[in-house]
PDB file of C-alpha atoms and ligand atoms in Angstrom:
ATOM      1  CA  UNK J   1      13.730 -20.097  -2.706  1.00  0.00           C
ATOM      2  CA  UNK J   2      12.454 -16.126  -1.846  1.00  0.00           C
ATOM      3  CA  UNK J   3       8.423 -16.356  -1.312  1.00  0.00           C
ATOM      4  CA  UNK J   4       6.081 -15.129  -3.596  1.00  0.00           C
ATOM      5  CA  UNK J   5       5.239 -11.342  -2.892  1.00  0.00           C
ATOM      6  CA  UNK J   6       2.435  -8.725  -4.634  1.00  0.00           C
ATOM      7  CA  UNK J   7       2.089  -4.849  -4.837  1.00  0.00           C
ATOM      8  CA  UNK J   8      -1.144  -3.637  -5.396  1.00  0.00           C
ATOM      9  CA  UNK J   9      -1.704   0.174  -6.550  1.00  0.00           C
ATOM     10  CA  UNK J  10      -5.158   1.364  -5.935  1.00  0.00           C
ATOM     11  CA  UNK J  11      -6.100   4.541  -7.762  1.00  0.00           C
ATOM     12  CA  UNK J  12      -9.297   4.812  -6.198  1.00  0.00           C
ATOM     13  CA  UNK J  13     -11.413   7.599  -8.067  1.00  0.00           C
ATOM     14  CA  UNK J  14      -8.177   9.250  -8.886  1.00  0.00           C
ATOM     15  CA  UNK J  15      -5.541   9.600 -11.782  1.00  0.00           C
ATOM     16  CA  UNK J  16      -1.887   9.707 -11.506  1.00  0.00           C
ATOM     17  CA  UNK J  17      -1.055  13.741 -12.066  1.00  0.00           C
ATOM     18  CA  UNK J  18       1.792  12.641 -14.377  1.00  0.00           C
ATOM     19  CA  UNK J  19      -0.741  11.229 -16.722  1.00  0.00           C
ATOM     20  CA  UNK J  20      -1.528   7.394 -17.144  1.00  0.00           C
ATOM     21  CA  UNK J  21       0.718   7.132 -20.200  1.00  0.00           C
ATOM     22  CA  UNK J  22       3.483   8.284 -18.468  1.00  0.00           C
ATOM     23  CA  UNK J  23       2.803   6.341 -15.566  1.00  0.00           C
ATOM     24  CA  UNK J  24       2.822   2.938 -17.179  1.00  0.00           C
ATOM     25  CA  UNK J  25       5.939   4.116 -19.283  1.00  0.00           C
ATOM     26  CA  UNK J  26       7.937   4.317 -16.246  1.00  0.00           C
ATOM     27  CA  UNK J  27       6.811   0.675 -14.923  1.00  0.00           C
ATOM     28  CA  UNK J  28       7.736  -0.652 -18.211  1.00  0.00           C
ATOM     29  CA  UNK J  29      11.450   0.680 -17.758  1.00  0.00           C
ATOM     30  CA  UNK J  30      11.841  -1.848 -14.751  1.00  0.00           C
ATOM     31  CA  UNK J  31      14.080  -4.262 -14.092  1.00  0.00           C
ATOM     32  CA  UNK J  32      11.813  -7.476 -12.591  1.00  0.00           C
ATOM     33  CA  UNK J  33      12.048  -8.304  -9.208  1.00  0.00           C
ATOM     34  CA  UNK J  34      12.050 -11.655  -8.748  1.00  0.00           C
ATOM     35  CA  UNK J  35       8.740 -13.415  -7.333  1.00  0.00           C
ATOM     36  CA  UNK J  36       6.963  -9.975  -7.120  1.00  0.00           C
ATOM     37  CA  UNK J  37       3.691  -9.304  -9.205  1.00  0.00           C
ATOM     38  CA  UNK J  38       2.741  -5.585  -9.862  1.00  0.00           C
ATOM     39  CA  UNK J  39      -0.901  -5.191 -10.101  1.00  0.00           C
ATOM     40  CA  UNK J  40      -2.452  -1.685 -11.035  1.00  0.00           C
ATOM     41  CA  UNK J  41      -6.380  -0.713 -10.095  1.00  0.00           C
ATOM     42  CA  UNK J  42      -7.516   2.146 -11.839  1.00  0.00           C
ATOM     43  CA  UNK J  43     -10.678   3.494 -12.336  1.00  0.00           C
ATOM     44  CA  UNK J  44     -13.327   1.444 -14.566  1.00  0.00           C
ATOM     45  CA  UNK J  45     -12.859   3.411 -17.689  1.00  0.00           C
ATOM     46  CA  UNK J  46      -9.052   3.009 -17.690  1.00  0.00           C
ATOM     47  CA  UNK J  47      -8.582  -0.791 -17.519  1.00  0.00           C
ATOM     48  CA  UNK J  48      -8.466  -1.223 -21.073  1.00  0.00           C
ATOM     49  CA  UNK J  49      -5.673   1.669 -21.386  1.00  0.00           C
ATOM     50  CA  UNK J  50      -3.545   0.693 -18.589  1.00  0.00           C
ATOM     51  CA  UNK J  51      -3.777  -2.901 -20.113  1.00  0.00           C
ATOM     52  CA  UNK J  52      -2.815  -1.813 -23.098  1.00  0.00           C
ATOM     53  CA  UNK J  53      -0.240   0.534 -21.879  1.00  0.00           C
ATOM     54  CA  UNK J  54       1.964  -1.945 -19.376  1.00  0.00           C
ATOM     55  CA  UNK J  55       4.152  -4.959 -20.589  1.00  0.00           C
ATOM     56  CA  UNK J  56       2.746  -7.883 -19.894  1.00  0.00           C
ATOM     57  CA  UNK J  57       4.407  -8.908 -16.215  1.00  0.00           C
ATOM     58  CA  UNK J  58       2.694  -5.999 -15.131  1.00  0.00           C
ATOM     59  CA  UNK J  59      -1.520  -6.939 -14.281  1.00  0.00           C
ATOM     60  CA  UNK J  60      -4.119  -5.036 -14.047  1.00  0.00           C
ATOM     61  CA  UNK J  61      -7.143  -5.113 -11.235  1.00  0.00           C
ATOM     62  CA  UNK J  62     -10.207  -3.323 -10.674  1.00  0.00           C
ATOM     63  CA  UNK J  63     -11.705  -1.904  -7.782  1.00  0.00           C
ATOM     64  CA  UNK J  64     -14.936  -3.765  -7.652  1.00  0.00           C
ATOM     65  CA  UNK J  65     -17.039  -5.938  -9.415  1.00  0.00           C
ATOM     66  CA  UNK J  66     -20.994  -6.553  -9.093  1.00  0.00           C
ATOM     67  CA  UNK J  67     -22.044 -10.039  -7.615  1.00  0.00           C
ATOM     68  CA  UNK J  68     -24.392 -11.020 -10.507  1.00  0.00           C
ATOM     69  CA  UNK J  69     -23.277 -12.054 -13.989  1.00  0.00           C
ATOM     70  CA  UNK J  70     -25.651  -9.958 -16.387  1.00  0.00           C
ATOM     71  CA  UNK J  71     -28.989  -8.272 -16.292  1.00  0.00           C
ATOM     72  CA  UNK J  72     -31.009  -5.092 -14.926  1.00  0.00           C
ATOM     73  CA  UNK J  73     -28.364  -3.554 -12.589  1.00  0.00           C
ATOM     74  CA  UNK J  74     -27.772   0.167 -13.708  1.00  0.00           C
ATOM     75  CA  UNK J  75     -24.479   1.192 -12.769  1.00  0.00           C
ATOM     76  CA  UNK J  76     -22.860  -2.170 -12.211  1.00  0.00           C
ATOM     77  CA  UNK J  77     -19.858  -3.719 -14.016  1.00  0.00           C
ATOM     78  CA  UNK J  78     -19.458  -7.789 -14.032  1.00  0.00           C
ATOM     79  CA  UNK J  79     -16.385  -9.672 -13.249  1.00  0.00           C
ATOM     80  CA  UNK J  80     -16.769 -11.082 -16.631  1.00  0.00           C
ATOM     81  CA  UNK J  81     -16.716  -7.583 -18.636  1.00  0.00           C
ATOM     82  CA  UNK J  82     -13.789  -6.363 -16.377  1.00  0.00           C
ATOM     83  CA  UNK J  83     -11.921  -9.575 -17.348  1.00  0.00           C
ATOM     84  CA  UNK J  84     -12.781  -8.892 -20.757  1.00  0.00           C
ATOM     85  CA  UNK J  85     -11.459  -5.472 -20.439  1.00  0.00           C
ATOM     86  CA  UNK J  86      -8.198  -6.578 -19.664  1.00  0.00           C
ATOM     87  CA  UNK J  87      -8.533  -7.147 -15.657  1.00  0.00           C
ATOM     88  CA  UNK J  88      -7.026  -9.859 -14.023  1.00  0.00           C
ATOM     89  CA  UNK J  89      -7.576  -9.300 -10.502  1.00  0.00           C
ATOM     90  CA  UNK J  90     -10.534  -7.331  -8.408  1.00  0.00           C
ATOM     91  CA  UNK J  91     -10.526  -5.747  -5.131  1.00  0.00           C
ATOM     92  CA  UNK J  92     -13.522  -6.640  -3.292  1.00  0.00           C
ATOM     93  CA  UNK J  93     -14.955  -5.544   0.452  1.00  0.00           C
ATOM     94  CA  UNK J  94     -12.777  -2.239   0.503  1.00  0.00           C
ATOM     95  CA  UNK J  95     -13.666  -0.347   3.657  1.00  0.00           C
ATOM     96  CA  UNK J  96     -14.810   2.429   1.410  1.00  0.00           C
ATOM     97  CA  UNK J  97     -17.299  -0.094  -0.226  1.00  0.00           C
ATOM     98  CA  UNK J  98     -18.315  -1.303   3.177  1.00  0.00           C
ATOM     99  CA  UNK J  99     -19.015   2.182   5.190  1.00  0.00           C
ATOM    100  CA  UNK J 100     -19.906   4.660   1.712  1.00  0.00           C
ATOM    101  CA  UNK J 101     -21.699   2.165  -0.042  1.00  0.00           C
ATOM    102  CA  UNK J 102     -23.272  -0.323   2.534  1.00  0.00           C
ATOM    103  CA  UNK J 103     -21.344  -3.369   1.344  1.00  0.00           C
ATOM    104  CA  UNK J 104     -21.949  -6.483   3.874  1.00  0.00           C
ATOM    105  CA  UNK J 105     -19.789  -9.494   4.317  1.00  0.00           C
ATOM    106  CA  UNK J 106     -22.355 -11.653   2.588  1.00  0.00           C
ATOM    107  CA  UNK J 107     -22.542  -9.475  -0.595  1.00  0.00           C
ATOM    108  CA  UNK J 108     -18.573  -9.109  -0.558  1.00  0.00           C
ATOM    109  CA  UNK J 109     -18.228 -13.163  -0.440  1.00  0.00           C
ATOM    110  CA  UNK J 110     -20.930 -12.970  -3.444  1.00  0.00           C
ATOM    111  CA  UNK J 111     -18.659 -10.660  -5.281  1.00  0.00           C
ATOM    112  CA  UNK J 112     -15.619 -12.965  -4.396  1.00  0.00           C
ATOM    113  CA  UNK J 113     -17.416 -16.368  -5.940  1.00  0.00           C
ATOM    114  CA  UNK J 114     -18.275 -13.915  -9.038  1.00  0.00           C
ATOM    115  CA  UNK J 115     -14.613 -13.117  -9.249  1.00  0.00           C
ATOM    116  CA  UNK J 116     -13.413 -16.773  -9.204  1.00  0.00           C
ATOM    117  CA  UNK J 117     -16.418 -17.876 -11.703  1.00  0.00           C
ATOM    118  CA  UNK J 118     -14.844 -14.927 -14.211  1.00  0.00           C
ATOM    119  CA  UNK J 119     -11.325 -16.250 -13.429  1.00  0.00           C
ATOM    120  CA  UNK J 120     -10.329 -13.208 -11.862  1.00  0.00           C
ATOM    121  CA  UNK J 121      -8.342 -13.222  -8.741  1.00  0.00           C
ATOM    122  CA  UNK J 122     -10.121 -11.723  -6.194  1.00  0.00           C
ATOM    123  CA  UNK J 123      -8.408  -9.233  -3.145  1.00  0.00           C
ATOM    124  CA  UNK J 124     -10.628  -9.714  -0.440  1.00  0.00           C
ATOM    125  CA  UNK J 125     -10.325  -6.639   2.195  1.00  0.00           C
ATOM    126  CA  UNK J 126     -10.679  -6.644   6.262  1.00  0.00           C
ATOM    127  CA  UNK J 127      -9.681  -4.575   8.725  1.00  0.00           C
ATOM    128  CA  UNK J 128     -11.343  -2.986  11.953  1.00  0.00           C
ATOM    129  CA  UNK J 129     -12.146   0.602  12.931  1.00  0.00           C
ATOM    130  CA  UNK J 130     -10.765   2.475  15.922  1.00  0.00           C
ATOM    131  CA  UNK J 131     -13.662   1.818  17.605  1.00  0.00           C
ATOM    132  CA  UNK J 132     -13.184  -1.847  17.343  1.00  0.00           C
ATOM    133  CA  UNK J 133      -9.491  -1.823  18.105  1.00  0.00           C
ATOM    134  CA  UNK J 134     -10.200   0.128  21.601  1.00  0.00           C
ATOM    135  CA  UNK J 135     -12.599  -2.119  22.388  1.00  0.00           C
ATOM    136  CA  UNK J 136     -10.022  -5.027  22.785  1.00  0.00           C
ATOM    137  CA  UNK J 137      -9.512  -8.194  20.397  1.00  0.00           C
ATOM    138  CA  UNK J 138      -9.605  -6.885  16.839  1.00  0.00           C
ATOM    139  CA  UNK J 139      -8.043  -9.834  15.879  1.00  0.00           C
ATOM    140  CA  UNK J 140     -11.449 -11.490  16.569  1.00  0.00           C
ATOM    141  CA  UNK J 141     -13.156  -9.435  14.396  1.00  0.00           C
ATOM    142  CA  UNK J 142     -11.158  -9.380  11.492  1.00  0.00           C
ATOM    143  CA  UNK J 143     -11.163 -13.301  11.608  1.00  0.00           C
ATOM    144  CA  UNK J 144     -14.956 -12.878  11.903  1.00  0.00           C
ATOM    145  CA  UNK J 145     -14.968 -10.422   8.797  1.00  0.00           C
ATOM    146  CA  UNK J 146     -12.853 -12.496   6.701  1.00  0.00           C
ATOM    147  CA  UNK J 147     -14.980 -16.272   7.337  1.00  0.00           C
ATOM    148  CA  UNK J 148     -18.180 -14.376   6.454  1.00  0.00           C
ATOM    149  CA  UNK J 149     -16.760 -12.362   3.253  1.00  0.00           C
ATOM    150  CA  UNK J 150     -15.497 -15.894   2.125  1.00  0.00           C
ATOM    151  CA  UNK J 151     -18.324 -17.851   3.099  1.00  0.00           C
ATOM    152  CA  UNK J 152     -19.199 -20.643  -0.261  1.00  0.00           C
ATOM    153  CA  UNK J 153     -15.740 -19.449  -1.148  1.00  0.00           C
ATOM    154  CA  UNK J 154     -14.064 -22.996  -1.947  1.00  0.00           C
ATOM    155  CA  UNK J 155     -11.376 -22.899  -4.256  1.00  0.00           C
ATOM    156  CA  UNK J 156      -9.320 -20.560  -6.401  1.00  0.00           C
ATOM    157  CA  UNK J 157      -6.308 -17.842  -6.426  1.00  0.00           C
ATOM    158  CA  UNK J 158      -7.044 -15.633  -3.522  1.00  0.00           C
ATOM    159  CA  UNK J 159      -5.340 -12.707  -2.038  1.00  0.00           C
ATOM    160  CA  UNK J 160      -6.500 -11.178   1.254  1.00  0.00           C
ATOM    161  CA  UNK J 161      -5.606  -7.842   2.375  1.00  0.00           C
ATOM    162  CA  UNK J 162      -5.430  -6.129   6.324  1.00  0.00           C
ATOM    163  CA  UNK J 163      -6.385  -2.994   6.104  1.00  0.00           C
ATOM    164  CA  UNK J 164      -7.205  -1.259   9.536  1.00  0.00           C
ATOM    165  CA  UNK J 165      -9.774   1.250   8.761  1.00  0.00           C
ATOM    166  CA  UNK J 166      -7.695   4.239  11.135  1.00  0.00           C
ATOM    167  CA  UNK J 167      -4.834   3.627   8.809  1.00  0.00           C
ATOM    168  CA  UNK J 168      -6.375   4.255   5.619  1.00  0.00           C
ATOM    169  CA  UNK J 169      -5.443   7.791   3.949  1.00  0.00           C
ATOM    170  CA  UNK J 170      -4.654   8.949   7.462  1.00  0.00           C
ATOM    171  CA  UNK J 171      -0.591   8.941   7.186  1.00  0.00           C
ATOM    172  CA  UNK J 172      -0.572   6.620  10.502  1.00  0.00           C
ATOM    173  CA  UNK J 173       0.231   3.221   9.422  1.00  0.00           C
ATOM    174  CA  UNK J 174      -0.231   0.128  11.804  1.00  0.00           C
ATOM    175  CA  UNK J 175       3.178  -0.707  13.806  1.00  0.00           C
ATOM    176  CA  UNK J 176       4.832  -3.719  13.061  1.00  0.00           C
ATOM    177  CA  UNK J 177       3.639  -5.491  16.012  1.00  0.00           C
ATOM    178  CA  UNK J 178      -0.279  -4.614  15.163  1.00  0.00           C
ATOM    179  CA  UNK J 179       0.216  -5.891  11.533  1.00  0.00           C
ATOM    180  CA  UNK J 180       2.400  -9.050  12.750  1.00  0.00           C
ATOM    181  CA  UNK J 181      -0.665  -9.762  15.367  1.00  0.00           C
ATOM    182  CA  UNK J 182      -3.407  -9.323  12.443  1.00  0.00           C
ATOM    183  CA  UNK J 183      -1.625 -11.356   9.981  1.00  0.00           C
ATOM    184  CA  UNK J 184      -0.799 -14.039  12.156  1.00  0.00           C
ATOM    185  CA  UNK J 185      -4.519 -14.790  13.487  1.00  0.00           C
ATOM    186  CA  UNK J 186      -5.785 -14.041   9.685  1.00  0.00           C
ATOM    187  CA  UNK J 187      -3.069 -16.554   8.538  1.00  0.00           C
ATOM    188  CA  UNK J 188      -4.242 -19.010  10.962  1.00  0.00           C
ATOM    189  CA  UNK J 189      -8.533 -18.327   9.892  1.00  0.00           C
ATOM    190  CA  UNK J 190      -6.925 -18.997   6.317  1.00  0.00           C
ATOM    191  CA  UNK J 191      -5.365 -22.335   7.452  1.00  0.00           C
ATOM    192  CA  UNK J 192      -8.584 -23.275   8.373  1.00  0.00           C
ATOM    193  CA  UNK J 193     -10.791 -22.705   5.980  1.00  0.00           C
ATOM    194  CA  UNK J 194      -8.278 -24.580   3.679  1.00  0.00           C
ATOM    195  CA  UNK J 195      -7.380 -21.458   2.006  1.00  0.00           C
ATOM    196  CA  UNK J 196      -3.303 -21.585   3.228  1.00  0.00           C
ATOM    197  CA  UNK J 197      -2.287 -20.324  -0.156  1.00  0.00           C
ATOM    198  CA  UNK J 198      -3.673 -17.191  -0.302  1.00  0.00           C
ATOM    199  CA  UNK J 199      -1.165 -14.291  -0.114  1.00  0.00           C
ATOM    200  CA  UNK J 200      -1.643 -11.919   2.515  1.00  0.00           C
ATOM    201  CA  UNK J 201      -1.215  -8.153   2.260  1.00  0.00           C
ATOM    202  CA  UNK J 202      -1.259  -5.165   4.958  1.00  0.00           C
ATOM    203  CA  UNK J 203      -2.505  -1.913   3.408  1.00  0.00           C
ATOM    204  CA  UNK J 204      -2.973   1.840   5.240  1.00  0.00           C
ATOM    205  CA  UNK J 205      -0.947   4.591   4.413  1.00  0.00           C
ATOM    206  CA  UNK J 206       2.087   2.586   3.086  1.00  0.00           C
ATOM    207  CA  UNK J 207       4.760   4.939   2.078  1.00  0.00           C
ATOM    208  CA  UNK J 208       8.563   5.146   1.275  1.00  0.00           C
ATOM    209  CA  UNK J 209       9.434   6.037   4.293  1.00  0.00           C
ATOM    210  CA  UNK J 210       7.790   2.976   6.055  1.00  0.00           C
ATOM    211  CA  UNK J 211       7.318   0.580   3.235  1.00  0.00           C
ATOM    212  CA  UNK J 212      10.853  -1.322   4.115  1.00  0.00           C
ATOM    213  CA  UNK J 213       9.983  -1.588   7.825  1.00  0.00           C
ATOM    214  CA  UNK J 214       6.494  -3.096   6.763  1.00  0.00           C
ATOM    215  CA  UNK J 215       7.886  -5.223   4.257  1.00  0.00           C
ATOM    216  CA  UNK J 216      10.542  -7.128   6.562  1.00  0.00           C
ATOM    217  CA  UNK J 217       7.660  -8.168   8.364  1.00  0.00           C
ATOM    218  CA  UNK J 218       7.648 -12.099   8.042  1.00  0.00           C
ATOM    219  CA  UNK J 219       4.103 -12.585   7.466  1.00  0.00           C
ATOM    220  CA  UNK J 220       3.668  -9.976   5.361  1.00  0.00           C
ATOM    221  CA  UNK J 221       2.999 -11.068   1.631  1.00  0.00           C
ATOM    222  CA  UNK J 222       3.154  -7.383  -0.038  1.00  0.00           C
ATOM    223  CA  UNK J 223       0.764  -4.421  -0.077  1.00  0.00           C
ATOM    224  CA  UNK J 224      -2.065  -2.972  -1.220  1.00  0.00           C
ATOM    225  CA  UNK J 225      -1.268   0.942  -1.649  1.00  0.00           C
ATOM    226  CA  UNK J 226      -3.601   3.819  -2.128  1.00  0.00           C
ATOM    227  CA  UNK J 227      -2.288   7.300  -2.129  1.00  0.00           C
ATOM    228  CA  UNK J 228       1.447   6.793  -2.667  1.00  0.00           C
ATOM    229  CA  UNK J 229       0.315   4.710  -5.595  1.00  0.00           C
ATOM    230  CA  UNK J 230      -0.599   7.760  -7.614  1.00  0.00           C
ATOM    231  CA  UNK J 231       3.095   8.879  -8.196  1.00  0.00           C
ATOM    232  CA  UNK J 232       5.080   6.732 -10.077  1.00  0.00           C
ATOM    233  CA  UNK J 233       8.348   7.682  -8.302  1.00  0.00           C
ATOM    234  CA  UNK J 234       6.561   7.096  -4.922  1.00  0.00           C
ATOM    235  CA  UNK J 235       5.307   3.603  -5.881  1.00  0.00           C
ATOM    236  CA  UNK J 236       8.714   2.474  -7.290  1.00  0.00           C
ATOM    237  CA  UNK J 237      10.260   3.521  -4.176  1.00  0.00           C
ATOM    238  CA  UNK J 238       7.808   1.338  -2.200  1.00  0.00           C
ATOM    239  CA  UNK J 239       8.385  -2.054  -4.746  1.00  0.00           C
ATOM    240  CA  UNK J 240      12.140  -1.178  -4.045  1.00  0.00           C
ATOM    241  CA  UNK J 241      11.172  -2.691  -0.258  1.00  0.00           C
ATOM    242  CA  UNK J 242      10.826  -5.991  -1.964  1.00  0.00           C
ATOM    243  CA  UNK J 243      14.092  -6.103  -4.104  1.00  0.00           C
ATOM    244  CA  UNK J 244      16.577  -8.231  -2.661  1.00  0.00           C
TER     245      UNK J 244
HETATM  246  P1  LIG W 301      -3.760   4.470   1.887  1.00  0.00           P
HETATM  247  O1  LIG W 301      -4.965   3.438   1.172  1.00  0.00           O
HETATM  248  O2  LIG W 301      -2.426   3.433   1.357  1.00  0.00           O
HETATM  249  O3  LIG W 301      -3.967   6.066   0.837  1.00  0.00           O
HETATM  250  O4  LIG W 301      -3.932   4.645   3.232  1.00  0.00           O
HETATM  251  C1  LIG W 301      -4.909   2.239   0.782  1.00  0.00           C
HETATM  252  C2  LIG W 301      -6.208   1.992   0.475  1.00  0.00           C
HETATM  253  O5  LIG W 301      -7.478   2.566   0.995  1.00  0.00           O
HETATM  254  O6  LIG W 301      -6.333   0.777  -0.128  1.00  0.00           O
END
C-alpha cells in the first residue's frame, strides 16, 4: 500500500486573489488521490468559512494557537476555540512566528501540547537559517530544535515540517540532497523520541516547477506550501506530484 501523504496550504496573512469561495469550489471538484490528505490553513477569521465551503475530505488548519486554555490573554485564540471553529490541525513554531514574534522552543512545546489536548494535530516547524547552515552541521541544529519543541510531548497525532529559513518565500528551494539529509536526521530523532509515526513535510518555495522532484524523495511525506498555495491552479498542480 502507498504511504500516507499530506499537503498543507499556509495562506499566511493573505487570501487567494480569486476569492475564498472560488478557491474552495475548485477543491471540491477534485478526484481524490489515494492516501493524500489536504489541509487549508487560512487566517483565523476564515477558518469557519473554509470549513463550511470544502467537502469533508479536505481539512482545515490554523496557523497558530495559544499555549493557554482561556483567560486574560488579549488577542490570543485557544486550540479548543479553533477546534470549535472547524480546525482539525494547527501549525506551530513557523519560522515567521519564531523570528517576528519571538516564539521560543519551549513556548512552541506548550502550544503543541495545547493542540493535542484540544484534539488538533500540531504541525511543528523547524529549520535552520543560512548562517547556521554555513557554520556547518545544520542537522544537529534542527534536531535540537525538534527535541526542545517537543518537550513533554508524549503521544498523539503529530506532523513535523522541515522549513529551512533561507528557502521560505525566496524562490530558492532546498536541493533534494539537503532535504534528504535533513529528513533522515529528523526521522531518526523522531524514532528516538518514540514518535516514529509522525509525518515529515518539506516546506520552502515549493512550486509546480519543483514539486515532482521534491515529492520523489523517499523521506518526504508531503509539503507545507506558502506562496504557491494562494492560487488554486498552482496548488492543485503541486498536488498532482502525489498522484500515482
Ligand atoms: P513558501 O512558504 O512556500 O512561500 O516558501 C512556506 C511556508 O512558510 O510555510
